[in-house]
Structure formats: structure tokens, C-alpha cells
XYZ file of C-alpha atoms in Angstrom:
710
model
C 144.147 117.015 49.458
C 141.338 119.267 47.715
C 143.555 119.815 44.816
C 144.696 116.237 44.477
C 140.976 115.146 44.643
C 140.202 117.618 41.809
C 143.055 116.325 39.891
C 142.109 112.704 40.194
C 138.312 113.512 39.144
C 139.589 115.446 36.262
C 142.238 112.785 35.118
C 144.901 115.471 35.517
C 148.688 115.762 36.801
C 148.655 118.055 39.801
C 151.432 120.480 39.208
C 154.010 120.391 42.140
C 155.801 123.726 42.847
C 159.565 122.962 42.412
C 162.125 124.680 44.789
C 165.890 124.528 45.329
C 165.016 122.159 48.260
C 167.539 124.212 50.511
C 167.257 125.228 54.066
C 164.877 128.097 54.593
C 162.738 127.152 51.628
C 158.939 126.134 51.911
C 159.600 122.893 50.145
C 156.701 120.762 49.635
C 156.286 118.051 52.069
C 158.067 114.714 51.050
C 155.828 112.735 48.926
C 152.657 114.919 49.794
C 151.122 114.447 46.359
C 151.449 110.810 46.184
C 149.900 110.599 49.776
C 147.186 112.806 48.865
C 146.181 110.698 45.730
C 146.342 107.558 47.648
C 149.681 106.245 45.839
C 151.639 105.634 49.177
C 150.443 102.631 50.742
C 149.749 102.718 54.412
C 150.268 99.142 56.079
C 146.655 98.078 55.976
C 146.597 98.701 52.053
C 149.425 96.411 51.346
C 148.776 92.867 50.254
C 150.714 89.589 49.559
C 149.727 86.435 47.796
C 148.542 83.896 50.300
C 148.199 86.673 53.125
C 146.611 85.585 56.160
C 144.923 87.696 58.691
C 145.321 87.920 62.483
C 143.220 89.087 65.474
C 143.792 89.221 69.073
C 141.693 88.159 72.090
C 142.148 90.695 74.986
C 141.783 90.364 78.643
C 138.259 90.692 80.159
C 139.259 91.950 83.381
C 142.198 94.494 84.209
C 143.283 92.026 87.047
C 142.522 88.486 86.875
C 144.384 84.884 86.914
C 143.861 83.051 83.992
C 142.750 79.572 84.921
C 142.133 78.037 81.649
C 142.013 79.219 77.909
C 139.801 77.153 75.842
C 140.309 77.316 72.078
C 138.431 74.161 70.914
C 135.280 75.735 69.349
C 137.400 78.651 67.790
C 139.846 75.932 66.412
C 136.820 74.131 64.656
C 135.784 77.273 62.835
C 136.381 76.926 59.006
C 139.014 78.952 57.822
C 141.135 79.077 60.831
C 144.618 78.295 60.615
C 145.991 78.369 64.038
C 145.565 79.701 67.494
C 148.347 81.128 69.439
C 148.935 81.610 73.112
C 151.750 82.334 75.297
C 152.762 78.760 75.278
C 153.822 79.204 71.504
C 156.521 82.018 72.083
C 159.782 80.779 71.494
C 161.817 83.535 72.925
C 161.192 86.162 75.536
C 157.516 86.556 77.255
C 157.969 89.942 78.095
C 159.210 93.240 76.371
C 159.618 96.894 76.878
C 161.261 99.960 75.569
C 163.106 100.438 79.156
C 161.994 97.820 81.488
C 161.254 94.419 80.334
C 157.834 94.238 81.925
C 155.116 94.080 79.262
C 153.450 90.530 78.670
C 153.729 89.708 75.119
C 150.645 87.315 75.900
C 149.319 86.257 79.330
C 149.627 82.410 80.053
C 147.679 80.158 81.962
C 148.257 80.515 85.646
C 149.419 84.060 85.279
C 147.717 87.409 86.122
C 146.550 90.280 83.844
C 147.512 93.554 84.365
C 145.123 95.700 82.301
C 142.370 95.441 79.902
C 144.657 95.350 76.973
C 146.637 92.367 77.849
C 146.485 89.765 74.980
C 145.389 86.195 76.032
C 145.476 84.488 72.470
C 145.785 85.408 68.886
C 144.023 83.699 65.865
C 145.341 83.590 62.171
C 142.836 82.854 59.482
C 141.794 83.179 55.984
C 140.295 86.435 56.630
C 139.940 89.250 59.080
C 136.083 88.302 59.667
C 136.892 84.775 60.399
C 139.739 85.549 62.815
C 137.550 87.923 64.646
C 134.667 85.285 64.787
C 137.181 82.703 66.038
C 138.348 85.031 68.739
C 134.778 85.430 69.942
C 134.543 81.449 70.351
C 137.792 81.600 72.653
C 136.494 80.845 76.437
C 138.654 82.041 79.221
C 138.189 81.015 82.794
C 139.388 83.597 85.253
C 139.770 84.169 88.874
C 138.985 87.748 89.266
C 140.623 90.217 91.518
C 140.086 93.776 92.659
C 142.375 96.151 90.382
C 144.518 98.659 91.911
C 143.538 101.791 90.046
C 144.060 104.691 92.529
C 147.521 105.933 92.012
C 147.918 107.292 95.515
C 146.576 103.907 97.222
C 149.100 102.177 94.855
C 152.149 103.913 96.154
C 152.418 101.658 99.078
C 149.652 99.294 98.113
C 149.419 95.636 96.553
C 151.896 95.335 93.897
C 150.989 95.315 90.271
C 154.191 93.424 89.362
C 155.538 91.179 92.175
C 159.131 92.024 90.954
C 158.920 95.377 91.802
C 157.285 98.050 94.007
C 154.580 100.136 92.321
C 156.523 103.190 92.759
C 159.244 102.144 90.858
C 161.017 105.377 89.990
C 161.416 108.668 91.327
C 163.170 111.714 89.963
C 164.160 113.853 92.816
C 166.810 116.861 93.017
C 167.375 120.042 95.133
C 169.240 123.088 94.947
C 169.509 124.859 98.287
C 166.555 125.073 100.928
C 163.184 125.327 99.321
C 160.950 125.238 102.579
C 163.219 127.930 104.452
C 163.282 130.300 101.234
C 159.449 129.817 100.640
C 158.957 130.531 104.244
C 160.524 134.048 104.204
C 159.405 135.060 100.844
C 157.204 137.898 100.574
C 154.704 136.384 98.024
C 153.785 132.564 97.654
C 151.440 130.725 95.378
C 150.480 127.085 96.317
C 148.178 124.688 94.944
C 147.171 121.159 93.816
C 147.051 120.733 90.095
C 145.591 117.771 88.168
C 146.003 116.732 84.340
C 143.831 114.181 82.747
C 144.538 110.820 80.731
C 144.014 111.393 76.852
C 144.290 109.404 73.725
C 146.625 110.186 70.696
C 143.730 109.988 68.334
C 146.094 109.389 65.427
C 144.231 108.554 62.128
C 145.844 105.307 61.290
C 145.198 102.584 63.482
C 148.015 100.142 64.555
C 148.800 97.598 61.781
C 151.678 95.330 60.888
C 152.460 92.906 58.102
C 155.001 90.147 58.490
C 156.388 87.205 56.051
C 158.868 84.973 56.309
C 162.305 85.128 54.395
C 164.325 82.330 52.849
C 167.030 82.648 55.500
C 165.097 81.673 58.566
C 164.460 85.240 59.343
C 161.480 87.384 59.353
C 160.471 90.660 57.374
C 158.010 93.165 59.315
C 156.473 95.897 57.563
C 155.793 98.548 60.451
C 154.511 102.012 61.027
C 156.077 102.483 64.407
C 158.154 105.333 65.635
C 161.294 103.181 65.791
C 162.080 100.542 63.296
C 165.321 99.390 65.245
C 163.315 99.123 68.306
C 160.872 96.928 66.730
C 163.719 94.913 65.447
C 165.100 94.365 68.798
C 161.938 93.512 70.635
C 160.805 90.971 67.769
C 163.963 89.352 68.008
C 163.672 88.875 71.525
C 160.108 87.186 71.170
C 161.253 85.014 68.399
C 164.538 84.144 70.173
C 166.523 84.733 67.140
C 169.396 87.185 66.462
C 168.472 90.855 65.472
C 170.234 90.383 62.079
C 167.288 88.092 61.225
C 164.789 90.635 61.395
C 164.365 93.189 58.663
C 161.797 96.143 59.326
C 160.855 98.412 56.748
C 159.095 101.691 57.570
C 155.718 102.091 56.004
C 153.970 105.547 55.745
C 152.870 106.520 59.146
C 149.493 107.872 59.843
C 150.363 109.466 62.883
C 152.084 108.904 66.135
C 152.258 111.668 68.434
C 154.205 109.494 70.836
C 151.646 106.582 70.632
C 153.341 104.448 68.425
C 156.577 103.980 70.353
C 155.860 100.964 72.208
C 155.328 97.505 70.593
C 151.756 97.049 69.695
C 151.121 94.520 67.136
C 154.471 94.166 65.568
C 155.500 91.243 68.114
C 152.398 89.130 67.595
C 152.198 89.585 63.785
C 156.026 88.423 63.494
C 155.490 85.778 65.940
C 152.328 84.219 63.846
C 154.112 84.684 60.686
C 157.400 83.094 61.928
C 155.835 80.174 63.296
C 153.483 79.617 60.601
C 155.902 80.318 57.726
C 153.488 82.597 56.073
C 152.680 86.116 55.568
C 150.358 87.564 58.015
C 148.648 90.991 58.615
C 147.099 92.196 61.792
C 145.094 95.324 61.921
C 143.336 96.621 65.156
C 140.021 98.285 65.181
C 139.872 101.757 66.600
C 138.329 100.385 69.986
C 140.939 98.055 70.320
C 143.611 100.868 69.425
C 142.203 102.679 72.053
C 142.311 99.621 74.729
C 145.934 98.817 73.933
C 148.480 101.593 73.276
C 149.890 103.906 76.169
C 148.248 107.286 76.634
C 149.306 110.679 78.113
C 149.978 110.616 81.859
C 147.379 111.825 84.320
C 149.667 113.855 86.715
C 148.883 115.038 89.977
C 151.112 117.989 91.170
C 151.424 119.783 94.401
C 153.495 122.981 93.520
C 154.432 126.026 95.406
C 156.430 128.890 93.927
C 157.789 132.196 95.700
C 158.573 135.780 94.532
C 159.998 138.818 96.238
C 158.826 142.200 96.505
C 160.814 143.149 93.381
C 159.201 140.665 91.408
C 161.891 138.036 91.208
C 161.321 134.398 91.607
C 162.953 132.754 94.607
C 162.254 129.180 95.068
C 159.953 126.419 93.711
C 158.886 122.986 95.432
C 157.090 120.329 93.406
C 155.806 116.996 94.533
C 154.270 115.141 91.523
C 152.859 111.694 91.024
C 152.307 109.859 87.497
C 149.853 107.046 86.949
C 151.951 104.884 84.443
C 149.488 102.418 84.284
C 150.012 98.542 84.055
C 153.398 98.751 82.303
C 156.371 100.860 82.631
C 156.800 101.860 79.082
C 158.581 105.341 78.996
C 156.737 106.489 82.027
C 159.683 106.989 84.317
C 161.258 109.342 81.520
C 158.031 111.341 81.281
C 157.951 111.897 85.047
C 161.728 112.808 84.890
C 160.662 115.354 82.255
C 157.979 116.796 84.655
C 160.860 117.229 87.029
C 163.179 118.553 84.694
C 160.809 121.200 83.310
C 159.459 122.314 86.627
C 160.922 125.750 86.495
C 159.734 126.079 82.875
C 161.308 129.007 80.959
C 162.391 130.738 84.083
C 165.328 131.126 86.519
C 164.638 130.010 90.073
C 167.461 129.673 92.144
C 166.257 127.547 94.842
C 164.617 124.217 93.746
C 163.221 120.847 95.710
C 161.586 118.505 93.440
C 160.415 114.946 93.585
C 158.465 113.187 90.746
C 157.037 109.659 91.445
C 156.250 106.933 88.638
C 153.634 104.682 89.870
C 152.334 101.367 88.414
C 148.358 100.882 88.444
C 145.959 98.372 86.647
C 144.667 101.213 84.425
C 145.818 101.517 80.633
C 149.441 102.108 80.529
C 150.562 105.963 79.798
C 153.685 106.597 78.001
C 154.912 109.015 75.256
C 152.702 111.729 74.038
C 153.764 114.938 72.522
C 154.935 117.224 75.387
C 156.078 114.243 77.308
C 155.446 115.880 80.630
C 156.542 119.260 79.956
C 152.923 120.468 79.321
C 151.484 118.904 82.686
C 153.961 120.899 84.603
C 153.660 124.101 82.463
C 150.056 124.146 83.834
C 150.919 124.090 87.193
C 153.925 126.709 86.980
C 152.034 129.347 84.773
C 148.895 129.090 87.023
C 151.173 129.766 89.975
C 152.799 132.617 88.234
C 149.642 134.294 87.302
C 148.340 134.128 91.047
C 151.555 135.876 92.164
C 151.088 138.310 89.797
C 147.634 139.033 90.978
C 148.470 139.132 94.701
C 151.243 141.665 94.242
C 150.087 143.745 91.372
C 152.809 142.673 89.109
C 152.536 143.165 85.216
C 152.169 139.552 83.988
C 154.319 140.168 80.601
C 157.015 142.030 82.466
C 157.297 139.404 85.542
C 157.794 136.847 83.084
C 160.132 138.763 80.864
C 162.367 139.687 84.210
C 162.479 136.396 85.119
C 163.150 134.539 81.839
C 165.937 132.296 81.216
C 168.661 134.075 79.465
C 172.160 132.608 78.458
C 174.278 131.424 81.125
C 171.214 131.026 83.721
C 170.255 127.577 84.504
C 167.025 125.265 84.560
C 165.537 123.326 87.565
C 168.105 120.678 86.802
C 171.065 123.097 87.121
C 172.004 123.042 83.400
C 173.214 126.279 82.242
C 171.966 127.323 78.687
C 172.839 128.979 75.634
C 170.952 130.060 72.726
C 168.042 130.917 75.185
C 164.911 132.357 73.215
C 162.191 132.778 75.676
C 162.620 136.768 75.730
C 162.533 136.896 72.032
C 159.513 134.835 72.088
C 157.917 137.278 74.840
C 158.788 140.395 72.710
C 156.936 138.650 69.636
C 153.711 138.660 71.568
C 153.941 141.641 73.526
C 151.766 144.025 71.556
C 149.081 141.416 71.056
C 148.977 140.652 74.766
C 148.803 144.423 75.655
C 146.151 145.028 73.121
C 143.833 142.290 74.406
C 141.018 143.074 76.692
C 140.973 139.463 78.147
C 144.313 137.653 77.426
C 146.260 134.840 79.065
C 149.945 134.471 78.627
C 152.132 131.319 79.088
C 155.740 130.541 78.370
C 157.520 127.089 77.582
C 160.530 125.372 77.562
C 161.075 121.903 75.849
C 164.113 119.604 75.628
C 165.412 118.131 72.345
C 166.792 114.486 72.794
C 166.363 112.050 75.302
C 169.450 113.196 77.176
C 169.360 112.686 80.899
C 172.490 110.501 80.605
C 171.157 108.603 77.740
C 172.805 108.575 74.218
C 171.344 110.260 71.198
C 172.685 109.167 68.070
C 172.058 109.073 64.324
C 173.469 107.729 61.341
C 172.813 108.243 57.401
C 173.827 106.607 54.243
C 173.917 108.730 50.927
C 173.780 106.249 48.045
C 174.545 107.268 44.514
C 172.212 105.152 42.364
C 172.550 106.857 39.267
C 172.881 110.322 37.961
C 169.091 110.499 38.582
C 168.539 108.835 41.619
C 170.251 109.172 45.097
C 169.142 107.092 48.011
C 169.091 108.923 51.232
C 168.991 106.408 54.164
C 168.254 107.280 57.848
C 166.409 105.625 60.824
C 163.673 108.129 61.842
C 160.059 107.774 61.283
C 158.096 110.210 59.271
C 154.994 110.726 60.655
C 153.926 114.027 59.514
C 156.368 116.231 61.281
C 158.794 116.462 58.099
C 161.815 114.700 59.197
C 162.348 113.223 55.736
C 162.150 117.110 54.342
C 164.882 118.009 57.011
C 167.076 115.246 55.640
C 166.421 116.051 51.817
C 166.896 119.713 52.488
C 169.844 119.495 54.421
C 171.536 117.208 51.559
C 170.505 119.796 49.192
C 172.026 122.608 51.087
C 175.007 121.042 51.664
C 175.553 119.719 47.944
C 173.276 121.910 45.837
C 171.744 118.685 44.523
C 168.174 118.850 42.931
C 165.474 117.467 45.543
C 163.585 115.697 42.686
C 166.469 113.195 42.290
C 166.592 112.049 46.169
C 164.728 109.345 47.534
C 164.350 108.861 51.214
C 164.291 105.411 52.783
C 164.024 104.108 56.177
C 164.820 100.131 56.578
C 166.693 98.249 59.162
C 168.607 96.499 56.101
C 170.616 99.759 56.050
C 172.075 98.841 59.387
C 172.147 102.534 60.649
C 170.753 101.970 63.989
C 169.105 104.977 65.626
C 166.724 105.308 68.598
C 163.157 105.918 68.714
C 161.747 109.039 66.879
C 160.943 110.952 70.002
C 161.886 113.991 72.056
C 161.728 116.712 69.223
C 165.190 115.342 68.410
C 165.053 114.186 64.609
C 165.709 117.395 63.057
C 169.143 117.910 64.688
C 170.154 114.432 64.547
C 169.424 113.551 61.253
C 170.645 117.180 59.999
C 174.138 116.843 61.772
C 174.452 113.174 60.421
C 173.533 114.288 56.804
C 175.960 117.304 56.921
C 178.737 114.778 58.323
C 178.055 112.445 55.386
C 177.875 115.301 52.665
C 181.218 116.625 53.403
C 182.969 113.956 51.308
C 180.148 114.030 48.654
C 180.589 117.714 48.073
C 184.130 117.292 47.513
C 183.704 114.593 45.282
C 181.147 116.490 43.394
C 184.001 119.226 42.662
C 186.024 116.830 40.827
C 183.236 114.285 39.227
C 179.590 113.961 38.004
C 176.953 112.065 39.492
C 177.373 109.602 36.760
C 180.834 108.920 37.708
C 179.926 108.490 41.347
C 177.468 105.883 40.617
C 177.644 102.863 43.083
C 179.393 105.033 45.670
C 177.980 105.525 49.326
C 178.634 108.058 51.809
C 178.091 107.444 55.620
C 177.735 110.039 58.432
C 176.818 109.987 62.071
C 176.208 112.299 64.926
C 176.384 111.073 68.557
C 175.553 112.933 71.773
C 177.000 111.173 74.762
C 177.634 113.903 77.109
C 174.489 114.534 78.804
C 173.962 114.083 82.437
C 171.143 112.780 84.618
C 169.475 115.285 86.992
C 170.485 114.922 90.815
C 173.793 113.180 90.032
C 176.905 114.989 91.247
C 178.829 116.163 88.217
C 181.202 119.185 87.366
C 178.631 120.608 85.063
C 175.199 119.627 84.671
C 174.127 119.034 81.016
C 170.693 117.438 80.915
C 169.736 117.786 77.309
C 172.033 119.024 74.040
C 169.485 121.414 73.113
C 165.864 123.212 74.133
C 163.003 125.002 72.235
C 161.362 128.021 73.724
C 158.088 129.584 73.370
C 155.352 132.116 74.536
C 151.779 131.761 73.731
C 148.698 134.336 74.201
C 145.116 133.276 74.418
C 142.631 136.087 73.443
C 138.992 135.756 74.984
C 136.056 137.813 73.536
C 133.665 139.502 75.800
C 131.690 136.264 76.249
C 134.642 134.622 77.508
C 135.147 132.366 74.193
C 138.522 131.923 72.921
C 138.676 134.345 69.839
C 142.566 133.822 68.937
C 145.719 132.181 69.895
C 149.099 133.849 69.234
C 152.114 131.392 69.173
C 155.717 132.648 68.887
C 158.385 129.990 68.960
C 161.904 129.855 68.695
C 163.039 127.455 66.175
C 166.573 128.402 66.066
C 166.579 128.289 62.338
C 163.347 127.815 60.616
C 164.236 125.180 58.192
C 160.855 124.978 56.218
C 158.694 127.792 57.013
C 155.343 126.071 55.824
C 156.323 123.088 57.898
C 157.219 125.171 60.647
C 154.024 127.019 60.565
C 151.800 123.774 60.096
C 153.825 121.856 63.258
C 152.710 125.131 65.576
C 149.270 125.068 64.275
C 148.846 121.488 64.893
C 150.435 121.466 68.232
C 148.203 124.673 69.387
C 145.237 122.788 68.107
C 146.096 119.649 70.116
C 146.873 121.868 73.215
C 143.369 123.511 73.023
C 141.660 120.239 73.135
C 144.050 118.975 75.964
C 143.243 122.408 77.818
C 139.248 122.245 76.975
C 137.553 118.981 76.205
C 139.499 115.966 75.941
C 139.653 113.244 78.394
C 139.670 109.266 78.611
C 138.243 108.403 81.908
C 138.576 104.789 83.653
C 136.529 103.612 86.233
C 137.557 100.488 88.285
C 140.294 99.607 85.445
C 137.625 99.841 82.507
C 137.488 102.670 79.793
C 134.095 104.587 80.387
C 134.292 104.909 76.649
C 136.362 103.595 73.447
C 134.661 105.555 70.692
C 136.680 107.952 68.602
C 133.655 110.201 68.704
C 133.679 110.296 72.335
C 137.214 111.710 72.754
C 136.108 115.364 72.445
C 138.748 116.017 70.091
C 138.178 119.967 68.618
C 136.931 119.951 65.255
C 138.076 122.546 62.760
C 134.941 124.614 63.087
C 135.522 124.717 66.836
C 139.099 125.970 66.601
C 139.959 129.576 66.921
C 142.265 131.555 64.700
C 145.797 130.725 65.347
C 148.639 133.240 64.581
C 152.254 131.704 64.330
C 155.069 134.131 64.894
C 158.509 132.370 64.081
C 161.612 133.335 66.358
C 165.323 132.586 65.526
C 167.639 132.489 68.244
C 170.381 130.163 67.098
C 171.143 126.957 68.777
C 174.707 126.107 69.431
C 174.522 122.420 68.496
C 171.589 122.067 66.059
C 172.076 122.319 62.133
C 172.266 125.799 61.031
C 171.304 126.564 64.456
C 167.899 124.664 64.458
C 165.996 123.632 67.408
C 163.280 120.950 67.502
C 159.543 122.396 67.387
C 157.877 118.907 67.074
C 156.315 119.232 70.491
C 156.509 122.573 72.017
C 153.553 123.758 69.990
C 151.373 122.642 72.503
C 153.441 122.807 75.679
C 152.170 126.220 76.940
C 148.637 126.193 75.511
C 146.470 124.963 78.344
C 148.363 127.203 80.682
C 147.745 130.283 78.451
C 144.049 129.132 78.191
C 143.697 128.565 82.016
C 144.989 132.057 82.557
C 142.962 133.730 80.200
C 139.922 132.264 82.019
C 141.330 133.413 85.264
C 141.692 136.887 84.087
C 138.372 136.813 82.848
C 136.355 135.783 85.699
C 138.898 135.414 88.492
C 138.383 131.843 89.158
C 141.577 129.971 89.418
C 141.553 126.353 87.663
C 143.370 123.454 89.066
C 142.137 120.606 86.840
C 141.940 119.867 83.085
C 139.902 119.751 81.027
C 138.918 123.184 81.926
C 135.506 122.692 80.254
C 134.835 119.963 83.035
C 136.013 122.292 85.848
C 133.770 125.283 86.161
C 135.074 127.014 82.910
C 133.183 130.338 81.992
C 132.297 128.810 78.449
């Protein structure tokens, strides 16, 4: 960015390092230069002739019956084109990624579920006028007491009349944990609690929609899944999916927070009904109020080890506050359950993880997706057992680490396991440090659990100087465009500078949400599939001769199984990533250095790999130490970015990244997903470092709010 700014100031062109673009090369981030100098428009930068602006009226109460919505004064404001309420929705009134439970707008006579529920929308000549009109909308409520305590909610008054608050439970057992723990030499038992936090992505939610000439709508979106946008927008409008076109606009950060529909549905609705282009951009406060956060999870965990230092059993009872709407909450708690044994073989398992509605802000996908919450509990218990028995902390983890052929807590036998290799990579750093905390991690790739993971691509030969590579995954900084481009270069020998990467539903190559650290593997395998025919054709013809030809490729994983189901072989996910991290403290108890060893299977792009892990560790440190988004009685205690306590650059310690390559049997070139695992063991490593420093065991995050030595 500094180099780009200098080039702009001096009116010069920045020289970009050229590479072969092949796998294993630090090829520059796709369109990084254009982004840095402002040539790639984000949604809010885009303008169309006749563009109108929208704003939303949010609920004043977390739980209240809407008696009357008075829009008279707002309608009279000069510059207002129209005010919309739930009565104007021609199609479905509720949407959702898994359960169709999220109200697009709350109608008169209906009850709000949280403070981010939308009551009405205004479209006007300017954003300023739209917001002035929103302030003039008067809503009469019958206010109720919200359900905000997750434990009281389990058997309490229903948030949604149609289903119980504890609407999903992940549960599975292997043998008898209670009996095994009772007869085990050493046990550690504790109640652990993690907090709600905000994603804090730089770009706020925004969307633009404009009608087409065929009775459909075109949507410009920054979401994590353009095909999910298309599906849900079509539901709201009551039209076929084919009439909704969604184009991915550069995304300014997501981390899971842009999976659920936020403003896309409202923007498309307003534009469709007005037959005019409409833009809707949230303020930072509205963004924090609306989109799902990281789940607060409450965990009662007990583990055991014998006198030889072998783990014998694990019992977990977890409860997750998923807030007002399901989002992907049941899948987050499913991951809590499925990752409970972490990177270790524990032969006896008893796990139950409950997903519970409350009237708090919804909680859904966020980087780590449940694995980091349970890692904090597990790794804390392991250090406790090591202290009780005098076991060496590194050796205990190494001896109990998963290896090929051993199984996770779900019963899945793994191949290509890199836990021991990661531990070996941090061994010297751990033993040389005076005060050090150690933690390991495992993180799935792919949604799995019986759901289908699929990816499709199209390689379009436009000319000898332009190849368009179409796929369905969202680039939000993690480098998926690079993975697609570099795989194509590797397979065909084509030059990267002639390849353009596009994501648009017009290509009709449906994929799922960009989530679960799966995009590298799935897009890579699909590109390899598509490139086979192109590679053969290039042996006989030039690109000029192939102009106009397209090559399609796909990859589908449809063989995973849901934990707890009776199957011959349990395969919860097609792939996993592995890690070991060391947190080193100075003599005052401050974090001096983080060592992060991560098994990527095959490091596709060393520069991007290092950046991903550094960013993950930074996010993990904030989660461990300072970040929190507290709520009281269904309201946010604060809604300002500056109050989130995200660690700043000068507060971040030195981060040393060590790449490990233990090939995955499925991934392209043996690659594994690393988008999330960078922060999975971090909080646990920090908590264990503090425990070693002062002997005080921590049970609650963030640590600086829970008697930390700092």
C-alpha cells in the first residue's frame, strides 16, 4: 500500500514482480496493485445514472409486538420515493441459510426477535434524505421481556413459536466416559466460557440492485456466497432464481460475517418494486447491530489420562447462544462437538452440544467456527493434567497426537495427519523459552457432516491474450483467486497476466458458501479437472486457434457422514488442517512472541500462506486477550468500532510462522485449507502461557478481563 501511494503521488506506475504463477511460487495477490491504488471499486464506490439510496428502520426493542407503523411524516419528506414494509414483500417473508426463520421485515401484528430486526425501509434521492425519513417513522410497540440467558432459554418461553429454543443438539458417544473417567488416574474438569465478538471487517455491508429488461434483477454483492444470495433474493421476490443475477464485487473482509443475507434482500426488493437502481449501505453501528457474531459457548469438560500419560476419555457438555435466528449456529455447535478431542486420540467419548435461541444478536459463522472455542477448554485441561502428574507438556501432546489411522472424537480415521510434524517444528522454541504456553489444533475443510461440498469452474478462451476463469467462490483476502489462477498456470503453463478471474451467477456454476476453509481444495480440484482437456488441446493448437472455446470442470464430495449416525465408516470431513502454536512471555508476563507451525499439506503460495497465518494469529490474540461484544437485556453495551478492543499493530507481538507440509490425500497437490486454523489454538496457547507464569488457571475469555497477569 505504501509503494502504491508513493507511485500515485509521483505519478508513476508501480512495477509488479512477474512470476510463472505456478504452485509453490509467491505470486502477488490477484489484482493487489489495482486494489491498493483504488482502481477496484467496492460496492459503495459504484454509481449508476438515476441511482436511489435506501436506509432501514430497525427495531427499538429486542422483543416487542409491532402494533402500528406510522410512515405518514416520513412519506411527506421531500426526496422520498417510497417507504416499504413487510406488506410489500411479494414472495417469502422469511429466509435463512439452513432454517427459513429470519424475518426480512417485521409486519404489524408480529413480534420482533432482536434489535437488528428490520421494521421498514426508505428509498430516497440521497442517503441523507433516506436516513432523515427513517427517523420520522414512528412505531407503536407492545414491549415484552426478552429471553437473553441461554440456560434459562433452554426450557423457557419460545423465541420462535414454531420450534423449541434448544432446536438442535449434536450428540455422540464412544464407550462409557463416566465409567472410564471414574477409574482414571488423573482427571481435569472445568467450566469454560467464551465470549461473543464482532468480525470487524473493514468494509461495511452494502449492495446495489437494478432491474433488467427481462423482468428480473441484477444484484452487485460483496457476500460470501453469490449463489446463496441468488436463492434467497429469488425467494423474497417470488421469482425464479434464473431471473436473479448476482455479480461479486471486491469484498473488503468477511471472516464468516457476510454469509447470511444482510442488505442484499432489501436492496433487491426495493429496486424490483420501484424498477429503479437502488444502493443500500449500512453505517458501522448498523453493521454491528445486524450481522451474526462469534458464538458465546459454555463448556463443561472433563478429560482423563492414565499413569503412563495416555489420554483415556473425554466428556463435554456444551451450550451455544445462537441468538434470535439459526443462521449456521447448529453447524457451529456441531463443530464444537466434532473438534472436542482436538488433535489427539481419545478412545472414549461422551459429547453433547446444544444450539439455543435467545433474543440476543444472532451468532453464526466466524473464522474458526467452533473449533477455537472448544480448543480453549481442551488444551487448558491438558495443561492441568500435566501439572497434576508432572508430565512434560510437549511430550504429552506428542505421545497423544493423532497419527494416520487414528480417529477423531467423531470416529473418523484420518490420513495425512500433521500434528506431530507441527509439534516438532515448535519443539526447540518451546523448550528454550522460560515462560511458554503450548496448544495444538485441528480444523476441518469442507462443510461435510453429510452435506455436499461441490465446486464448478469454466475456462473461457476469449483471445490469445485473454482467458477468463469463472468460479463461484468469494475472494475476501484469503487468496482463492490466486489458488484458481495458480492451479491453472501449473496445469497448463499459461502466463498469469493473461488470466482474468470472475465470479458471477450468470456463469451458472453453482457453488456453496465460501466457508469451512474449503475453497482452495475445491476450486483447485475443479480447475485441474477443467484443465485436462485444455492441456491436451494446447499440445495441438495455439490459444488463437482455441478462441471461443470453453472448458468446464467440477469436483464434488458427497460421501461425508453426520456424527452419531450408524455407518460402516465415519467420514465427517474430507480433509483437515493441523497446527501447533507456542506463546512466549517475557519476565513481566507480557507476550513477547508467538510461534505458529501450520500444516498446509502443500504450500501453494508461500507469501499468502504466511499472511494468512499471521492474520489468524493476530485475530486469535484479540480473541484471547481483549475482544468482547457484551449485551445487556438484549441490547448492545456498545456499538462502536473503537470499543471492540481489536489489537492494533503496535500491540501485536512478533509472530513467527513455520510452514509444515504433510500431504493431504484429497487436496490439489496435497494442499489443505488454512484460512481458519491460524487462530484456532491461539487463545489456548496464551491461556496456558499465563497458567505457567503464575499458576492461575483461566476459565473465561477474554483473558484480560479474567484476572490475567498482564
